[in-house]
Amino acid sequence: MSKVQRHLKTKAKIWYFFFLSLGMGISPGLIYPVGTEKISRGLEAIQSRRIQATLDFLASEHFKGRGTGTPEAGLAAAYIASIFRRNGLGTLEKESPSFIQTFQLSQALPREPSSLKFKSPSGEIKSLKMGEDFMPAPWGSDSPEVEGEAVFVGYGITAKEFHYDDYAKLPVTGKVVVFLSKYPDNPESSPFNDLSRNDYEDSMTKTMEAQKLGATGVIVILPSTEELPSPNELNFKKARIFLASEVDSMRIPSVFVSYKTGENLIQRRAAKGAETLTEIKKWIDDHLKSRSFVLDQKVCLQTTYEHRKFAGQNVIGIIPGSDPSFREEVIILGAHYDHLGVGENNEIFYGADDDASGTTGLLELAEAFQVNPVKPKRSLMLAAWGAEEVGLLGSKHYVRNPLVPLRKTGALIQLDMIGRNEERNGDLSKNIREEKPQENTNSLNVMGSPFSEDMKLILESCNEEVGLELRFRFDFGSDNLNKRSDHWSFLKEGIPSLLLFSGFHLDYHKASDTADKINFAKMEKILKLVYRACWELADRPQVPRFDNTLFQHKN
């Protein structure tokens, strides 16, 4: 028996036992002769039958929806790592040679004693009720009672590139700052456009900015349309999840208050002839200028929490490049393996399309790249991100703690929901027409291309051999879709990145997102496009260029 024959026989045995574990047989078609073209053998290895077997397994009851922080999410991570290992991928973790990159997560539930009091110049004290008037912020920074003069700082935003700074004329050292949530709402002329607004509306980010400027506490005024959550309704199943590294850096107490409470806080100022909170908000929105001032009350503030900390996991493998001159550079192929887990009524949210489809694609391409005898010049990194559904936390952790320097990361392609035919309800107010699944059997949405024309041209060129209908239509708009998958973490770092997304459907984030609805033939076609595109990115003389003109707000 020749060396090649022994190799093929060994590969056949590996796949036999894999499919046997799923209760399936093996097809002789899974063994391929050595191809003569550079990438042909890898392309031939991408087959819908194996795609279906893997996705059926990932989206089964066995993994119970892969919810962040659950044992089943850890089981899914271990399964992905085992497939990486089986296909001979390398590891990058230095301290322990593992495919797993661990990061710490945090949840917090407000508890007594938490308090908020307003103290007038005459010494009159008004105590507010937790759950009715205020609620400690969800990220959970325990603090003894602090007291400070209250200052109103508009939306609490510093955006010097937009010539907007709520702190420009008002020192806040030792003060309790009060600001409106979100950002100036002027859709016609606001510089806080669709690409920048999330960076400025995040209340945790704004609280950290206030802390940096010396504030001793923060009060966030919710919109009039939002209600405070009841303390009795809060539990760790519902509580928001944060990166522990961010929570641990928070040292000042912060609370959310109802809009009515915010109005009452400046009532005395209004009684002296100044505007009401509603009038002040409208003025800022209309003029896009800051209105900051000292309030004539002191604030006493204390926050207490019950904490839960646990680990999240990214699963990362590497296929070394073939050229020593390029091997230190990487092209990343990513997907998130987590989903929503089990609901309150013990319903499993299977997440077949979101994102067992992308994760399956990642595993299928691991096999395709490894089975191909020729490797591209640059290294390929395959990354299964954790905790995407709770705020892109896995990819956010990675870009802050990269296993390969970001300056040596040439590009990223993210696979998120690549298994269905888009189905949309019409919305005339947004100029969106109704779309039926049968219209979209060959369509694929692409996001991120405005940041790199090179990436778009490469994908379109590779698609000439595949023939999908590529749609570049969701980068902008009120839905803010470009910020809702892990490629966004990389775009913010100036790395050319594309999100491939077959589209929304009526099962999105429902228990009915099941494997029986996946279009496996379409998935095979998409993965062959991704294989070609990743190969081209990893083998071309230069990495794609990044256009930063849309991203001038980046800190």
Coordinates of C-alpha atoms in Angstrom, one line a residue:
M1 CA 0.0 0.0 0.0
S2 CA 1.4 3.4 -1.0
K3 CA 1.8 6.3 1.4
V4 CA -1.1 8.2 -0.4
Q5 CA -3.3 5.1 -0.1
R6 CA -2.6 4.8 3.6
H7 CA -3.3 8.5 4.1
L8 CA -6.7 8.2 2.3
K9 CA -7.6 5.0 4.2
T10 CA -6.8 6.8 7.5
K11 CA -9.0 9.8 6.5
A12 CA -11.8 7.4 5.5
K13 CA -11.7 5.8 8.9
I14 CA -11.8 9.1 10.7
W15 CA -14.9 10.2 8.8
Y16 CA -16.5 6.7 9.2
F17 CA -16.3 7.0 13.0
F18 CA -17.5 10.6 13.0
F19 CA -20.6 9.7 11.0
L20 CA -21.1 6.5 12.9
S21 CA -21.3 8.6 16.1
L22 CA -24.2 10.4 14.4
G23 CA -25.9 7.2 13.4
M24 CA -25.0 7.5 9.8
G25 CA -23.0 5.6 7.2
I26 CA -20.1 7.0 5.1
S27 CA -20.3 7.6 1.4
P28 CA -17.4 6.4 -0.8
G29 CA -17.7 9.9 -2.4
L30 CA -16.0 11.4 0.6
I31 CA -12.7 10.1 -0.5
Y32 CA -11.2 12.2 -3.3
P33 CA -8.4 11.6 -5.7
V34 CA -5.6 14.1 -5.7
G35 CA -6.7 17.1 -7.8
T36 CA -4.5 18.7 -10.5
E37 CA -5.7 22.2 -9.9
K38 CA -4.6 24.4 -7.0
I39 CA -7.8 24.3 -5.0
S40 CA -9.9 21.6 -6.7
R41 CA -9.7 18.9 -4.0
G42 CA -10.8 21.3 -1.3
L43 CA -13.7 22.4 -3.4
E44 CA -14.8 18.8 -4.0
A45 CA -14.7 18.1 -0.3
I46 CA -17.5 20.6 0.4
Q47 CA -20.6 18.5 0.2
S48 CA -24.2 19.2 1.3
R49 CA -24.6 15.7 2.8
R50 CA -21.8 16.2 5.4
I51 CA -23.0 19.8 5.9
Q52 CA -26.4 18.4 6.9
A53 CA -24.9 15.8 9.3
T54 CA -22.9 18.4 11.2
L55 CA -25.7 21.0 11.3
D56 CA -28.3 18.4 12.5
F57 CA -25.9 17.6 15.3
L58 CA -25.2 21.2 16.4
A59 CA -28.8 22.2 16.3
S60 CA -30.1 19.1 18.1
E61 CA -31.5 18.8 21.6
H62 CA -28.1 17.5 22.7
F63 CA -26.8 21.1 22.8
K64 CA -30.0 22.7 24.2
G65 CA -29.6 25.9 22.1
R66 CA -26.0 26.6 23.1
G67 CA -26.9 29.4 25.5
T68 CA -24.0 31.5 26.8
G69 CA -22.8 30.3 30.2
T70 CA -24.5 26.9 30.0
P71 CA -22.8 23.5 30.1
E72 CA -24.2 22.9 26.6
A73 CA -22.3 25.9 25.2
G74 CA -19.1 24.4 26.7
L75 CA -20.0 21.1 25.1
A76 CA -20.4 22.8 21.7
A77 CA -17.0 24.5 22.1
A78 CA -15.4 21.1 23.0
Y79 CA -17.1 19.5 19.9
I80 CA -15.7 22.3 17.6
A81 CA -12.3 21.9 19.1
S82 CA -12.4 18.2 18.5
I83 CA -13.2 18.7 14.8
F84 CA -10.3 21.2 14.6
R85 CA -8.0 18.7 16.2
R86 CA -9.2 15.9 13.9
N87 CA -8.4 18.0 10.8
G88 CA -4.9 18.8 12.0
L89 CA -5.4 22.5 12.8
G90 CA -2.8 24.1 15.0
T91 CA -3.2 26.1 18.2
L92 CA -2.1 29.6 19.2
E93 CA -2.5 29.8 22.9
K94 CA 1.0 30.1 24.5
E95 CA 0.2 29.3 28.2
S96 CA -1.7 26.1 27.4
P97 CA -1.7 24.6 23.9
S98 CA -5.5 24.6 23.4
F99 CA -8.0 25.6 20.8
I100 CA -9.9 27.4 23.6
Q101 CA -9.5 31.1 24.4
T102 CA -11.3 31.7 27.7
F103 CA -12.8 35.0 28.8
Q104 CA -14.6 35.9 31.9
L105 CA -18.3 37.1 31.9
S106 CA -20.3 38.9 34.6
Q107 CA -23.9 39.3 35.6
A108 CA -25.4 41.3 38.4
L109 CA -28.8 41.6 40.1
P110 CA -29.7 44.8 42.1
R111 CA -30.2 44.1 45.7
E112 CA -30.9 46.0 48.9
P113 CA -29.4 48.2 50.3
S114 CA -29.5 50.3 47.1
S115 CA -30.7 53.8 47.5
L116 CA -31.1 57.2 45.7
K117 CA -31.9 60.4 47.5
F118 CA -32.2 64.0 46.5
K119 CA -31.2 66.7 49.0
S120 CA -32.4 70.3 48.5
P121 CA -30.4 73.4 49.6
S122 CA -32.7 73.7 52.6
G123 CA -31.8 70.2 53.7
E124 CA -35.0 68.5 52.7
I125 CA -34.4 64.9 51.6
K126 CA -36.5 62.9 49.2
S127 CA -35.9 59.1 49.1
L128 CA -36.8 57.3 45.9
K129 CA -38.1 53.8 45.6
M130 CA -36.0 51.1 43.8
G131 CA -38.0 49.5 40.9
E132 CA -40.5 52.4 40.8
D133 CA -38.3 55.5 40.5
F134 CA -34.8 54.1 39.9
M135 CA -32.9 50.9 39.3
P136 CA -29.2 50.2 39.7
A137 CA -27.4 49.9 36.3
P138 CA -27.2 46.3 35.0
W139 CA -23.4 46.1 34.8
G140 CA -23.2 46.0 38.6
S141 CA -20.7 48.2 40.4
D142 CA -21.1 47.8 44.2
S143 CA -20.6 51.1 46.0
P144 CA -21.1 52.5 49.4
E145 CA -23.2 55.7 49.6
V146 CA -21.6 58.6 47.9
E147 CA -22.8 62.2 47.9
G148 CA -22.2 64.9 45.4
E149 CA -23.6 68.0 43.7
A150 CA -25.8 67.0 40.8
V151 CA -24.9 68.3 37.3
F152 CA -26.9 67.8 34.1
V153 CA -24.7 67.0 31.1
G154 CA -27.2 66.6 28.2
Y155 CA -26.6 63.2 26.7
G156 CA -23.2 62.7 28.4
I157 CA -21.4 62.5 25.1
T158 CA -18.0 63.7 24.0
A159 CA -17.6 63.5 20.2
K160 CA -15.1 66.1 19.3
E161 CA -14.9 65.0 15.7
F162 CA -18.6 66.1 15.5
H163 CA -17.8 69.3 17.4
Y164 CA -20.1 68.1 20.2
D165 CA -19.0 67.8 23.9
D166 CA -21.4 67.8 26.8
Y167 CA -18.5 68.2 29.2
A168 CA -16.7 71.0 27.5
K169 CA -17.8 73.9 29.8
L170 CA -18.6 72.1 33.0
P171 CA -16.0 70.3 35.2
V172 CA -17.6 67.2 36.9
T173 CA -14.9 66.1 39.3
G174 CA -16.6 65.1 42.5
K175 CA -20.0 65.5 41.0
V176 CA -22.9 63.2 40.3
V177 CA -23.6 63.5 36.6
V178 CA -27.1 63.2 35.2
F179 CA -27.6 62.6 31.5
L180 CA -30.2 61.4 29.0
S181 CA -29.8 57.9 27.5
K182 CA -29.1 57.4 23.8
Y183 CA -28.0 60.3 21.6
P184 CA -29.3 63.5 20.1
D185 CA -32.3 62.6 18.0
N186 CA -32.2 64.6 14.8
P187 CA -32.5 62.1 11.9
E188 CA -32.3 64.7 9.2
S189 CA -29.0 66.4 10.1
S190 CA -27.5 64.5 13.1
P191 CA -23.8 63.5 12.7
F192 CA -24.7 60.5 15.0
N193 CA -25.5 58.5 11.9
D194 CA -26.2 54.8 11.6
L195 CA -22.6 53.8 11.7
S196 CA -21.6 55.8 14.7
R197 CA -24.6 56.1 16.9
N198 CA -24.2 52.8 18.9
D199 CA -20.8 53.9 20.0
Y200 CA -22.3 57.0 21.6
E201 CA -25.6 55.8 22.9
D202 CA -24.3 53.0 25.1
S203 CA -24.9 54.0 28.7
M204 CA -22.0 51.9 30.1
T205 CA -19.6 53.5 27.7
K206 CA -20.9 57.0 28.7
T207 CA -20.6 56.0 32.4
M208 CA -17.0 55.0 32.0
E209 CA -16.3 58.4 30.3
A210 CA -17.9 60.2 33.3
Q211 CA -15.8 58.1 35.7
K212 CA -12.7 59.1 33.6
L213 CA -13.6 62.7 34.0
G214 CA -13.8 62.4 37.8
A215 CA -17.5 62.0 38.5
T216 CA -18.4 60.2 41.7
G217 CA -21.7 58.8 40.4
V218 CA -24.0 58.6 37.4
I219 CA -27.8 58.9 36.9
V220 CA -29.1 57.9 33.4
I221 CA -32.6 59.2 32.5
L222 CA -34.5 56.7 30.4
P223 CA -36.7 57.7 27.5
S224 CA -40.3 58.5 28.3
T225 CA -41.3 55.3 26.3
E226 CA -39.2 53.0 28.5
E227 CA -40.1 51.6 31.9
L228 CA -37.8 50.4 34.7
P229 CA -37.8 46.7 35.2
S230 CA -39.3 45.4 38.4
P231 CA -36.8 43.9 40.9
N232 CA -39.1 40.9 41.3
E233 CA -38.8 40.1 37.6
L234 CA -35.0 40.1 37.6
N235 CA -33.1 36.8 37.6
F236 CA -29.8 35.5 36.2
K237 CA -31.7 34.0 33.2
K238 CA -32.8 37.5 32.2
A239 CA -29.9 39.7 33.4
R240 CA -27.6 41.2 30.9
I241 CA -24.2 39.7 30.4
F242 CA -21.0 41.8 30.3
L243 CA -17.3 41.2 29.9
A244 CA -16.0 41.0 33.5
S245 CA -13.0 43.1 32.5
E246 CA -15.3 46.0 31.8
V247 CA -17.3 45.6 34.9
D248 CA -14.2 45.3 37.1
S249 CA -13.0 48.7 35.8
M250 CA -16.2 50.4 36.9
R251 CA -15.7 52.0 40.3
I252 CA -18.6 54.5 40.7
P253 CA -22.3 53.8 41.3
S254 CA -24.7 54.3 38.5
V255 CA -28.5 54.1 38.3
F256 CA -31.2 54.4 35.7
V257 CA -34.2 56.6 36.5
S258 CA -37.6 56.9 34.8
Y259 CA -38.2 59.9 32.7
K260 CA -40.7 61.2 35.3
T261 CA -38.0 61.0 38.0
G262 CA -35.6 62.9 35.6
E263 CA -38.2 65.6 35.2
N264 CA -38.6 65.9 39.0
L265 CA -34.9 66.2 39.4
I266 CA -34.8 69.5 37.5
Q267 CA -38.2 70.7 38.6
R268 CA -36.8 73.3 41.0
R269 CA -34.7 74.8 38.2
A270 CA -37.7 74.8 35.9
A271 CA -39.7 76.6 38.6
K272 CA -37.2 79.4 38.5
G273 CA -38.1 80.0 34.9
A274 CA -35.7 77.6 33.1
E275 CA -36.9 75.0 30.7
T276 CA -38.3 71.6 31.6
L277 CA -36.4 68.4 30.8
T278 CA -38.6 67.9 27.7
E279 CA -37.8 71.4 26.4
I280 CA -34.1 71.0 27.1
K281 CA -34.0 67.7 25.3
K282 CA -35.8 69.2 22.3
W283 CA -33.4 72.1 22.2
I284 CA -30.4 69.8 22.1
D285 CA -32.0 67.6 19.5
D286 CA -32.9 70.5 17.3
H287 CA -29.6 72.5 17.6
L288 CA -27.2 69.5 18.1
K289 CA -25.4 71.6 20.7
S290 CA -24.7 70.8 24.4
R291 CA -26.8 72.2 27.3
S292 CA -25.0 71.4 30.5
F293 CA -25.6 73.1 33.9
V294 CA -25.4 72.6 37.7
L295 CA -28.5 71.5 39.4
D296 CA -29.4 73.0 42.8
Q297 CA -29.6 69.6 44.5
K298 CA -27.2 67.1 46.0
V299 CA -27.6 63.4 45.3
C300 CA -26.9 60.5 47.7
L301 CA -26.4 57.3 45.8
Q302 CA -25.7 53.7 46.8
T303 CA -25.7 50.4 44.8
T304 CA -25.6 46.8 45.9
Y305 CA -25.7 43.7 43.8
E306 CA -25.7 39.9 43.8
H307 CA -23.0 38.8 41.3
R308 CA -22.4 35.8 39.0
K309 CA -19.2 35.3 37.1
F310 CA -18.5 32.6 34.6
A311 CA -16.4 31.7 31.6
G312 CA -17.0 32.2 28.0
Q313 CA -15.0 30.5 25.2
N314 CA -13.8 31.2 21.7
V315 CA -12.5 28.2 19.8
I316 CA -9.6 29.1 17.5
G317 CA -7.5 27.0 15.2
I318 CA -4.8 27.8 12.7
I319 CA -3.8 26.4 9.3
P320 CA -0.2 27.6 8.7
G321 CA 0.6 29.4 5.5
S322 CA 2.9 27.8 3.0
D323 CA 5.2 30.9 2.4
P324 CA 7.6 31.8 5.2
S325 CA 7.5 35.4 4.1
F326 CA 3.7 35.6 4.6
R327 CA 3.0 32.9 7.2
E328 CA 2.9 35.4 10.1
E329 CA -0.1 37.1 8.6
V330 CA -3.6 35.7 9.0
I331 CA -6.9 35.7 7.3
I332 CA -9.7 35.0 9.7
L333 CA -12.8 33.0 8.9
G334 CA -15.4 33.4 11.8
A335 CA -18.8 32.3 12.9
H336 CA -20.5 32.3 16.3
Y337 CA -21.6 29.0 17.9
D338 CA -23.7 30.4 20.7
H339 CA -27.5 30.9 20.6
L340 CA -30.3 31.7 23.0
G341 CA -30.4 28.4 24.9
V342 CA -33.6 27.3 26.7
G343 CA -36.5 29.7 27.2
E344 CA -38.7 30.3 30.3
N345 CA -41.2 27.6 29.2
N346 CA -38.3 25.1 28.7
E347 CA -38.5 25.7 24.9
I348 CA -35.2 25.0 23.2
F349 CA -34.1 27.7 20.8
Y350 CA -32.2 25.5 18.5
G351 CA -30.5 28.2 16.4
A352 CA -30.1 26.0 13.3
D353 CA -29.7 29.0 11.0
D354 CA -28.5 31.4 13.8
D355 CA -25.7 30.3 13.8
A356 CA -25.3 26.6 13.6
S357 CA -25.2 27.2 9.9
G358 CA -22.2 29.5 10.1
T359 CA -20.4 27.2 12.6
T360 CA -21.1 24.2 10.4
G361 CA -19.6 26.1 7.5
L362 CA -16.5 26.8 9.6
L363 CA -16.1 23.1 10.3
E364 CA -16.7 22.1 6.7
L365 CA -14.1 24.6 5.5
A366 CA -11.6 23.3 8.1
E367 CA -11.8 19.9 6.3
A368 CA -11.7 21.5 2.8
F369 CA -8.6 23.5 3.5
Q370 CA -6.8 20.7 5.2
V371 CA -7.7 18.0 2.6
N372 CA -6.3 20.2 -0.2
P373 CA -2.6 19.3 -0.7
V374 CA -1.7 22.9 -1.6
K375 CA -1.9 25.7 1.1
P376 CA -2.1 29.4 0.5
K377 CA 0.8 31.7 1.4
R378 CA -0.8 33.3 4.5
S379 CA -2.1 31.4 7.5
L380 CA -5.8 30.9 7.9
M381 CA -7.4 31.3 11.3
L382 CA -10.7 29.6 11.9
A383 CA -12.6 31.2 14.9
A384 CA -15.9 30.1 16.5
W385 CA -16.9 33.0 18.6
G386 CA -18.8 32.7 21.9
A387 CA -21.3 35.1 23.5
E388 CA -22.2 36.8 20.3
E389 CA -25.9 36.9 21.1
V390 CA -25.3 38.8 24.3
G391 CA -23.3 41.6 22.8
L392 CA -20.5 40.3 20.5
L393 CA -18.5 39.6 23.6
G394 CA -16.3 36.8 22.3
S395 CA -15.0 38.8 19.3
K396 CA -14.8 41.9 21.5
H397 CA -12.5 40.0 23.9
Y398 CA -10.5 38.7 21.0
V399 CA -9.7 42.0 19.4
R400 CA -8.5 43.2 22.9
N401 CA -6.5 40.1 23.4
P402 CA -5.5 38.9 19.9
L403 CA -3.6 35.7 19.4
V404 CA -2.1 37.2 16.3
P405 CA -1.3 40.9 16.3
L406 CA -4.1 42.9 14.6
R407 CA -1.6 44.6 12.4
K408 CA -0.9 41.2 10.9
T409 CA -4.5 40.4 10.4
G410 CA -5.3 41.0 6.8
A411 CA -9.0 40.4 6.6
L412 CA -12.0 38.6 8.1
I413 CA -15.0 36.9 6.6
Q414 CA -17.9 36.2 9.1
L415 CA -20.6 33.6 8.5
D416 CA -23.8 34.3 10.3
M417 CA -27.1 32.7 9.2
I418 CA -26.2 31.3 5.8
G419 CA -28.7 28.5 5.7
R420 CA -32.1 29.9 4.7
N421 CA -33.9 31.8 1.9
E422 CA -34.7 35.3 3.0
E423 CA -38.3 36.0 3.9
R424 CA -39.3 39.6 4.8
N425 CA -42.5 41.3 5.8
G426 CA -43.0 44.5 3.8
D427 CA -42.5 47.9 5.6
L428 CA -43.5 50.8 3.4
S429 CA -42.2 53.3 5.9
K430 CA -38.7 52.0 5.2
N431 CA -39.2 51.3 1.5
I432 CA -38.9 47.6 2.1
R433 CA -41.1 45.4 -0.1
E434 CA -42.3 42.0 1.0
E435 CA -40.1 39.1 -0.1
K436 CA -40.9 35.4 -0.4
P437 CA -38.4 32.6 0.3
Q438 CA -38.8 31.3 -3.3
E439 CA -37.4 34.6 -4.6
N440 CA -34.2 34.2 -2.6
T441 CA -33.0 30.6 -3.2
N442 CA -29.8 31.9 -4.8
S443 CA -29.3 35.2 -2.9
L444 CA -26.7 36.1 -0.3
N445 CA -26.5 39.4 1.6
V446 CA -23.0 41.0 2.1
M447 CA -22.2 43.6 4.7
G448 CA -19.0 45.5 5.4
S449 CA -18.0 46.2 1.9
P450 CA -18.2 50.1 2.2
F451 CA -15.1 49.8 4.4
S452 CA -13.1 48.0 1.7
E453 CA -13.8 48.1 -2.0
D454 CA -11.0 45.5 -2.4
M455 CA -13.0 43.0 -0.4
K456 CA -16.0 43.5 -2.5
L457 CA -14.1 43.1 -5.7
I458 CA -12.4 39.9 -4.5
L459 CA -15.8 38.4 -3.4
E460 CA -17.4 39.4 -6.7
S461 CA -14.6 37.9 -8.7
C462 CA -14.7 34.6 -6.8
N463 CA -18.4 34.5 -7.3
E464 CA -18.1 34.4 -11.1
E465 CA -17.3 30.7 -10.7
V466 CA -20.1 30.1 -8.2
G467 CA -23.0 32.2 -9.5
L468 CA -24.8 33.4 -6.4
E469 CA -26.8 36.6 -6.4
L470 CA -24.8 38.9 -4.1
R471 CA -26.8 41.8 -2.5
F472 CA -25.0 44.7 -0.9
R473 CA -28.0 46.4 0.7
F474 CA -27.9 46.3 4.5
D475 CA -24.8 48.3 5.5
F476 CA -26.8 51.4 6.4
G477 CA -30.3 51.9 7.7
S478 CA -32.3 52.2 10.9
D479 CA -32.0 48.4 11.7
N480 CA -28.2 48.9 12.2
L481 CA -27.6 45.4 10.9
N482 CA -23.9 46.0 10.3
K483 CA -23.3 46.2 14.0
R484 CA -25.1 43.0 14.9
S485 CA -22.5 40.3 14.2
D486 CA -18.9 39.7 15.1
H487 CA -17.3 41.3 12.0
W488 CA -18.2 44.6 13.6
S489 CA -15.6 44.1 16.3
F490 CA -12.9 43.8 13.6
L491 CA -14.2 46.7 11.5
K492 CA -13.9 49.0 14.5
E493 CA -10.2 48.0 14.6
G494 CA -9.7 48.9 10.9
I495 CA -9.6 45.4 9.6
P496 CA -11.4 44.7 6.3
S497 CA -14.3 42.5 7.1
L498 CA -17.3 41.1 5.4
L499 CA -20.4 39.5 6.9
L500 CA -22.2 36.9 4.7
F501 CA -25.8 36.5 5.7
S502 CA -28.5 34.7 3.7
G503 CA -31.2 36.9 5.3
F504 CA -33.9 37.1 7.9
H505 CA -36.9 34.8 8.1
L506 CA -40.0 34.4 10.3
D507 CA -38.1 31.9 12.6
Y508 CA -35.4 34.3 13.6
H509 CA -34.7 34.1 17.3
K510 CA -37.6 31.7 17.8
A511 CA -37.7 28.0 18.9
S512 CA -38.8 27.2 15.3
D513 CA -35.4 27.9 13.9
T514 CA -34.8 24.2 13.3
A515 CA -32.6 22.1 11.0
D516 CA -35.4 20.8 8.8
K517 CA -35.8 24.3 7.3
I518 CA -32.2 24.7 6.1
N519 CA -31.3 24.9 2.4
F520 CA -28.3 22.6 2.4
A521 CA -27.7 22.9 -1.4
K522 CA -27.5 26.7 -1.0
M523 CA -25.1 26.3 2.0
E524 CA -22.8 24.2 -0.1
K525 CA -22.8 26.9 -2.8
I526 CA -22.1 29.6 -0.3
L527 CA -19.2 27.7 1.3
K528 CA -17.6 27.1 -2.1
L529 CA -17.6 30.9 -2.6
V530 CA -16.1 31.4 0.9
Y531 CA -13.5 28.8 0.2
R532 CA -12.4 30.6 -3.0
A533 CA -12.5 34.0 -1.3
C534 CA -10.5 32.9 1.7
W535 CA -8.0 31.3 -0.6
E536 CA -7.6 34.4 -2.7
L537 CA -7.3 36.6 0.4
A538 CA -4.6 34.4 1.8
D539 CA -2.6 33.9 -1.4
R540 CA -2.6 37.3 -3.1
P541 CA 0.5 39.6 -2.9
Q542 CA -1.3 42.3 -0.8
V543 CA -4.0 42.3 1.8
P544 CA -7.2 44.4 1.1
R545 CA -7.1 48.1 1.9
F546 CA -9.4 49.6 4.6
D547 CA -11.3 52.8 3.9
N548 CA -11.5 54.7 7.2
T549 CA -13.5 57.7 5.9
L550 CA -16.8 56.2 7.2
F551 CA -15.2 55.6 10.6
Q552 CA -13.7 58.9 11.6
H553 CA -15.5 58.7 14.9
K554 CA -13.5 55.7 16.1
N555 CA -11.8 56.4 19.4

